[in-house]
Short mmCIF file of C-alpha atoms and ligand atoms in Angstrom, two decimals:
data_model
loop_
_atom_site.label_atom_id
_atom_site.label_comp_id
_atom_site.label_asym_id
_atom_site.label_seq_id
_atom_site.Cartn_x
_atom_site.Cartn_y
_atom_site.Cartn_z
CA MET Q 4 -10.51 12.85 14.55
CA THR Q 5 -9.37 10.19 16.96
CA SER Q 6 -11.56 7.14 17.04
CA SER Q 7 -14.80 8.39 18.38
CA ALA Q 8 -15.66 8.68 21.96
CA ALA Q 9 -19.01 7.04 21.15
CA SER Q 10 -17.34 3.73 20.52
CA GLY Q 11 -16.93 2.35 23.90
CA PRO Q 12 -14.95 -0.76 25.00
CA GLY Q 13 -18.04 -2.99 24.69
CA HIS Q 14 -18.45 -2.23 21.10
CA HIS Q 15 -14.71 -2.87 20.41
CA ALA Q 16 -14.77 -6.18 22.25
CA GLN Q 17 -17.12 -7.39 19.56
CA LEU Q 18 -14.81 -6.41 16.75
CA TRP Q 19 -11.79 -8.01 18.15
CA GLN Q 20 -13.35 -11.05 19.71
CA GLU Q 21 -12.48 -13.56 16.96
CA SER Q 22 -8.90 -13.91 17.94
CA ASP Q 23 -7.36 -14.04 21.42
CA LEU Q 24 -4.26 -12.55 19.91
CA ARG Q 25 -3.58 -8.86 20.34
CA PRO Q 26 -4.51 -6.78 17.20
CA VAL Q 27 -1.49 -5.77 15.11
CA PHE Q 28 -1.36 -2.33 13.48
CA ARG Q 29 1.40 -0.98 11.32
CA PHE Q 30 2.56 2.23 9.76
CA ALA Q 31 4.39 1.59 6.47
CA PRO Q 32 5.94 4.68 4.94
CA SER Q 33 8.16 4.72 1.91
CA PRO Q 34 11.33 6.57 2.75
CA ASN Q 35 11.47 8.60 -0.52
CA GLY Q 36 10.87 11.95 0.98
CA TYR Q 37 10.30 13.65 4.37
CA LEU Q 38 7.14 12.83 6.21
CA HIS Q 39 4.37 15.43 6.24
CA LEU Q 40 1.26 15.98 8.34
CA GLY Q 41 -0.64 13.33 6.28
CA HIS Q 42 1.88 10.71 7.40
CA ALA Q 43 1.73 11.96 11.00
CA TYR Q 44 -2.05 11.50 10.94
CA SER Q 45 -1.90 7.96 9.63
CA ALA Q 46 0.99 7.05 12.10
CA LEU Q 47 -0.89 8.52 15.07
CA ARG Q 48 -4.17 6.76 14.09
CA ASN Q 49 -2.39 3.39 14.03
CA SER Q 50 -0.56 4.01 17.20
CA GLU Q 51 -3.73 5.33 19.01
CA LEU Q 52 -5.82 2.36 17.80
CA ALA Q 53 -3.05 -0.09 19.01
CA ARG Q 54 -2.99 1.62 22.33
CA GLN Q 55 -6.82 1.67 22.74
CA HIS Q 56 -7.15 -1.99 21.86
CA ASP Q 57 -4.07 -3.20 23.70
CA GLY Q 58 -2.54 -3.98 20.32
CA ARG Q 59 0.93 -3.92 18.88
CA PHE Q 60 2.23 -1.17 16.69
CA LEU Q 61 4.79 -1.94 13.97
CA LEU Q 62 6.81 0.34 11.71
CA ARG Q 63 7.63 -1.08 8.29
CA LEU Q 64 9.89 0.64 5.78
CA GLU Q 65 8.58 0.16 2.24
CA ASP Q 66 11.82 0.92 0.43
CA ILE Q 67 11.74 -1.41 -2.54
CA ASP Q 68 12.19 1.53 -4.92
CA LEU Q 69 15.94 1.78 -4.45
CA ASP Q 70 16.20 4.80 -6.81
CA ARG Q 71 13.89 6.94 -4.88
CA CYS Q 72 14.43 5.67 -1.21
CA ARG Q 73 17.35 7.09 0.64
CA PRO Q 74 19.06 6.39 4.06
CA ASP Q 75 18.75 9.98 5.15
CA TYR Q 76 14.91 9.84 4.53
CA GLU Q 77 14.83 6.62 6.47
CA GLN Q 78 16.74 8.19 9.33
CA ALA Q 79 14.26 11.07 9.15
CA VAL Q 80 11.31 8.66 9.44
CA PHE Q 81 12.74 7.47 12.77
CA GLU Q 82 13.41 10.90 14.03
CA ASP Q 83 10.14 12.46 13.04
CA LEU Q 84 8.03 9.60 14.55
CA ALA Q 85 9.98 9.59 17.72
CA TRP Q 86 9.58 13.34 17.91
CA LEU Q 87 5.79 12.74 17.62
CA GLY Q 88 6.10 10.49 20.59
CA LEU Q 89 5.45 7.25 18.81
CA VAL Q 90 7.03 3.96 19.97
CA TRP Q 91 7.15 0.99 17.70
CA GLU Q 92 8.43 -2.51 18.03
CA GLU Q 93 11.86 -3.50 16.98
CA PRO Q 94 13.28 -4.86 14.77
CA VAL Q 95 11.81 -2.70 11.95
CA LEU Q 96 11.13 -4.69 8.77
CA ARG Q 97 12.89 -3.11 5.81
CA GLN Q 98 11.44 -4.39 2.61
CA SER Q 99 14.70 -4.00 0.60
CA GLU Q 100 16.17 -6.77 2.73
CA HIS Q 101 13.57 -9.25 1.54
CA PHE Q 102 13.55 -9.09 -2.23
CA SER Q 103 14.11 -12.87 -2.61
CA LEU Q 104 10.93 -13.64 -0.66
CA TYR Q 105 8.86 -11.38 -2.86
CA ALA Q 106 10.65 -12.67 -6.01
CA SER Q 107 9.78 -16.25 -5.16
CA ALA Q 108 6.09 -15.41 -4.73
CA VAL Q 109 6.19 -13.64 -8.13
CA GLU Q 110 7.90 -16.66 -9.58
CA GLY Q 111 5.13 -18.96 -8.21
CA LEU Q 112 2.52 -16.91 -9.95
CA ARG Q 113 4.47 -16.98 -13.03
CA ASN Q 114 4.81 -20.75 -12.97
CA ARG Q 115 1.07 -21.06 -12.69
CA GLY Q 116 0.68 -18.95 -15.96
CA LEU Q 117 -0.74 -15.96 -14.22
CA LEU Q 118 1.97 -13.55 -15.20
CA TYR Q 119 3.46 -12.64 -18.55
CA PRO Q 120 6.50 -10.58 -19.38
CA CYS Q 121 5.75 -7.15 -20.67
CA PHE Q 122 8.41 -5.20 -22.71
CA CYS Q 123 6.31 -2.00 -23.28
CA SER Q 124 7.59 1.33 -21.92
CA ARG Q 125 5.10 3.98 -20.62
CA LEU Q 126 5.57 5.67 -23.93
CA ASP Q 127 4.73 2.49 -25.92
CA ILE Q 128 1.53 2.22 -24.03
CA SER Q 129 0.51 5.82 -24.32
CA ARG Q 130 1.17 5.64 -28.08
CA VAL Q 131 -1.24 2.69 -28.38
CA VAL Q 132 -3.97 4.13 -26.26
CA SER Q 133 -3.70 7.84 -27.30
CA GLY Q 134 -5.27 7.02 -30.64
CA LEU Q 135 -8.18 5.24 -29.03
CA ARG Q 136 -11.13 7.30 -27.77
CA ASP Q 137 -12.21 6.91 -24.19
CA TRP Q 138 -9.64 4.33 -23.38
CA PRO Q 139 -10.38 3.07 -19.85
CA ARG Q 140 -8.24 4.20 -16.88
CA ASP Q 141 -7.33 2.52 -13.67
CA PRO Q 142 -8.31 4.03 -10.29
CA ASP Q 143 -4.99 5.95 -10.24
CA GLY Q 144 -5.65 7.46 -13.66
CA GLY Q 145 -3.20 5.43 -15.58
CA PRO Q 146 -4.39 3.92 -18.85
CA ILE Q 147 -5.44 0.21 -18.56
CA TYR Q 148 -2.76 -1.79 -20.19
CA PRO Q 149 -3.91 -2.55 -23.81
CA GLY Q 150 -2.58 -6.11 -23.69
CA THR Q 151 0.08 -5.85 -26.31
CA CYS Q 152 2.50 -8.24 -24.73
CA ARG Q 153 -0.15 -10.54 -23.59
CA HIS Q 154 -0.61 -11.69 -27.08
CA LEU Q 155 3.10 -12.33 -27.87
CA SER Q 156 3.92 -15.93 -28.72
CA GLN Q 157 6.10 -17.98 -26.44
CA GLU Q 158 8.88 -17.94 -29.02
CA GLU Q 159 8.79 -14.19 -29.36
CA ARG Q 160 8.83 -13.84 -25.55
CA ALA Q 161 11.80 -16.20 -25.27
CA ARG Q 162 13.64 -14.38 -28.13
CA ARG Q 163 13.23 -10.96 -26.57
CA LEU Q 164 14.24 -12.21 -23.11
CA ALA Q 165 17.28 -14.04 -24.54
CA SER Q 166 18.23 -10.78 -26.39
CA GLY Q 167 18.47 -9.05 -22.99
CA GLN Q 168 15.31 -6.95 -23.25
CA HIS Q 169 14.01 -5.93 -19.80
CA ALA Q 170 10.58 -7.08 -18.99
CA ALA Q 171 8.10 -6.27 -16.24
CA LEU Q 172 5.75 -9.00 -15.19
CA ARG Q 173 1.98 -8.34 -15.52
CA LEU Q 174 -0.88 -10.19 -14.01
CA ASP Q 175 -3.22 -11.69 -16.54
CA MET Q 176 -6.23 -10.33 -14.78
CA ALA Q 177 -8.90 -12.17 -16.67
CA GLN Q 178 -7.09 -15.46 -16.01
CA ALA Q 179 -6.49 -14.63 -12.26
CA VAL Q 180 -10.08 -13.61 -11.74
CA SER Q 181 -11.42 -16.68 -13.38
CA GLU Q 182 -8.96 -18.94 -11.40
CA VAL Q 183 -10.17 -17.43 -8.12
CA GLY Q 184 -13.73 -18.00 -9.34
CA ILE Q 185 -15.50 -16.32 -6.47
CA ARG Q 186 -16.64 -12.86 -5.70
CA LEU Q 187 -14.08 -11.18 -3.49
CA ALA Q 188 -14.68 -8.83 -0.71
CA TRP Q 189 -12.77 -7.25 2.10
CA ARG Q 190 -13.72 -6.08 5.56
CA GLU Q 191 -13.72 -2.35 5.93
CA LEU Q 192 -14.13 -0.13 8.95
CA GLY Q 193 -13.82 3.24 7.26
CA GLU Q 194 -14.19 6.07 9.78
CA GLY Q 195 -16.67 4.26 11.99
CA GLU Q 196 -16.66 1.18 14.09
CA GLU Q 197 -19.03 -0.93 11.99
CA VAL Q 198 -17.52 -3.50 9.73
CA ARG Q 199 -18.89 -3.66 6.21
CA ASP Q 200 -17.95 -5.97 3.38
CA VAL Q 201 -16.71 -4.19 0.36
CA ARG Q 202 -16.80 -5.93 -2.94
CA ALA Q 203 -13.31 -6.15 -4.44
CA GLU Q 204 -13.06 -5.21 -8.17
CA PRO Q 205 -9.56 -6.11 -9.14
CA GLN Q 206 -10.51 -5.90 -12.78
CA LEU Q 207 -10.48 -2.08 -12.41
CA TRP Q 208 -6.66 -2.31 -12.57
CA GLY Q 209 -6.44 -4.38 -15.67
CA ASP Q 210 -3.27 -6.33 -16.17
CA ALA Q 211 -1.33 -4.71 -13.30
CA VAL Q 212 2.47 -4.91 -12.95
CA LEU Q 213 3.52 -7.22 -10.19
CA ALA Q 214 7.24 -7.11 -10.83
CA ARG Q 215 8.81 -4.05 -12.26
CA LYS Q 216 11.51 -3.95 -14.87
CA ASP Q 217 14.13 -2.62 -12.35
CA ILE Q 218 12.98 -4.49 -9.22
CA PRO Q 219 11.71 -8.06 -8.88
CA THR Q 220 8.63 -7.04 -7.01
CA SER Q 221 5.99 -4.24 -6.67
CA TYR Q 222 4.20 -2.37 -3.87
CA HIS Q 223 1.17 -4.70 -4.30
CA ILE Q 224 3.10 -7.95 -3.86
CA SER Q 225 5.32 -6.83 -0.97
CA VAL Q 226 2.51 -5.30 0.99
CA VAL Q 227 0.23 -8.34 1.02
CA ILE Q 228 3.16 -10.64 1.87
CA ASP Q 229 4.39 -8.47 4.69
CA ASP Q 230 0.97 -7.75 6.13
CA ALA Q 231 0.46 -11.49 6.40
CA ARG Q 232 3.82 -12.56 7.70
CA GLN Q 233 3.85 -9.85 10.24
CA GLY Q 234 0.48 -10.93 11.44
CA VAL Q 235 -1.13 -7.60 10.80
CA THR Q 236 -4.78 -7.73 11.73
CA ASP Q 237 -5.69 -4.12 10.93
CA VAL Q 238 -4.40 -2.09 8.00
CA VAL Q 239 -5.08 1.57 8.69
CA ARG Q 240 -4.11 3.85 5.85
CA GLY Q 241 -5.32 6.68 3.65
CA LYS Q 242 -8.25 6.55 1.31
CA ASP Q 243 -5.95 6.97 -1.60
CA LEU Q 244 -5.19 3.23 -1.18
CA PHE Q 245 -8.83 2.18 -1.02
CA ASP Q 246 -9.03 1.01 -4.56
CA ALA Q 247 -5.64 -0.84 -4.41
CA THR Q 248 -7.24 -3.00 -1.78
CA SER Q 249 -9.20 -4.78 -4.53
CA LEU Q 250 -5.97 -5.91 -6.03
CA HIS Q 251 -4.54 -6.81 -2.63
CA ARG Q 252 -7.43 -9.00 -1.95
CA LEU Q 253 -7.04 -10.88 -5.12
CA LEU Q 254 -3.35 -11.43 -4.46
CA GLN Q 255 -4.08 -12.60 -0.94
CA ILE Q 256 -6.29 -15.30 -2.42
CA LEU Q 257 -3.89 -16.22 -5.15
CA LEU Q 258 -0.87 -16.38 -2.68
CA ASP Q 259 -2.89 -18.04 0.06
CA LEU Q 260 -2.29 -15.14 2.50
CA SER Q 261 -4.34 -14.05 5.40
CA ALA Q 262 -6.38 -10.88 5.00
CA PRO Q 263 -6.46 -8.17 7.58
CA ARG Q 264 -9.40 -5.77 8.30
CA TYR Q 265 -8.96 -2.37 6.53
CA ARG Q 266 -9.66 1.11 7.76
CA HIS Q 267 -9.15 3.66 5.00
CA HIS Q 268 -9.17 7.05 6.66
CA GLU Q 269 -9.72 10.53 5.30
CA LEU Q 270 -6.81 12.25 3.73
CA LEU Q 271 -5.58 15.57 4.96
CA ARG Q 272 -6.01 18.32 2.54
CA ASP Q 273 -4.25 21.68 2.07
CA VAL Q 274 -6.15 25.01 1.91
CA THR Q 275 -6.71 24.46 -1.77
CA GLY Q 276 -8.31 21.13 -1.15
CA GLN Q 277 -5.45 19.14 -2.65
CA LYS Q 278 -4.42 16.01 -0.73
CA LEU Q 279 -1.12 16.41 1.12
CA SER Q 280 1.62 14.51 -0.54
CA LYS Q 281 5.38 14.59 -1.14
CA SER Q 282 4.77 15.37 -4.74
CA THR Q 283 2.68 18.47 -4.00
CA ARG Q 284 5.52 19.55 -1.61
CA ALA Q 285 3.42 19.45 1.56
CA ARG Q 286 5.44 21.05 4.32
CA SER Q 287 7.51 18.42 6.04
CA LEU Q 288 7.27 17.65 9.71
CA ARG Q 289 10.83 18.64 10.06
CA ALA Q 290 10.22 22.01 8.34
CA LEU Q 291 7.40 22.55 10.90
CA ARG Q 292 9.66 21.51 13.65
CA ALA Q 293 12.34 24.06 12.53
CA GLU Q 294 9.65 26.74 12.56
CA GLY Q 295 9.07 26.11 16.20
CA VAL Q 296 5.94 23.92 15.86
CA THR Q 297 5.91 21.36 18.70
CA ALA Q 298 4.80 17.70 18.54
CA GLN Q 299 2.01 18.61 20.87
CA ASP Q 300 0.81 21.28 18.38
CA VAL Q 301 0.84 18.66 15.64
CA ARG Q 302 -1.04 16.13 17.67
CA ARG Q 303 -3.66 18.69 18.68
CA ARG Q 304 -4.03 20.05 15.14
CA LEU Q 305 -4.65 16.52 13.92
CA GLY Q 306 -7.29 15.84 16.53
CA PHE Q 307 -5.24 13.70 19.01
CA SER Q 308 -5.90 14.95 22.43
CA SER Q 309 -2.36 14.58 23.88
N1 LIG L 406 4.16 2.52 1.46
C1 LIG L 406 2.91 3.19 1.19
C2 LIG L 406 3.00 4.59 1.15
O1 LIG L 406 3.84 5.18 1.70
C3 LIG L 406 1.83 2.79 2.21
C4 LIG L 406 1.40 1.43 2.06
C5 LIG L 406 0.26 0.93 2.96
O2 LIG L 406 -0.01 1.53 4.02
O3 LIG L 406 -0.34 -0.01 2.63
O4 LIG L 406 2.16 5.29 0.53
#
């Protein structure tokens, strides 16, 4: 499962020729649980690609969710990746140290009239949509936001905010798409070595939340900002984030950020065919280690030769 032997250096030279700079890869876990084999695969793919293309390999901690991320999980990320034999550049960017940067990007979008405050809870939303047949869902399966708070008057918004009600900030998708005005696409390598353009369809996400009620940002905002400022040229991550890339592409245009190439790789599945994830309690790397599995066993099992 490593990048295929058929793709020789000549072929790669073509892909990477546009810039004289070394390609930059990153692995960006959220320290909200222990890493499992799926993470190991993604981290190894990034590090292998960096090695093959004389690139840089960065580790970024996506720890904006202060309730779920924990220092011991963060420590475990370092230990598990080092155990796998990975070497990354220091210092490691920790997103929780950059809230003000993300917040100011959010504020900029808000000042342009592209965001509106949303006071709805999940329950409010499900109450609205449960009565409606075949209500559309986003690629993650959540209901498309029915737009309740988009229609509030300025006075009502101001009144609720002044009374201390917490609000998330949602993107007015129709407005954003019309402001951009062009068809968006991103460059995707998939499992192969040929780049194709994938049409971005951010509308599939409806009025996505860009700043949560409890934190002044969201995964989508922080990831595009950090990929750009860290000069990431190649985002290599699981296919579960393929559809989110549509939204990322829109945000890159709105925030005037550079766009990396993407490679969305296959996800590892357990014997029942379910994708490995923290929520399905995939066995962690440290549990495997405690059972006597070696880093070399893991690398081999994942298709990395050494
Ligand atoms: N932090 C995300 C996760 O752990 C990955 C983000 C990305 O690679 O873009 O699922």
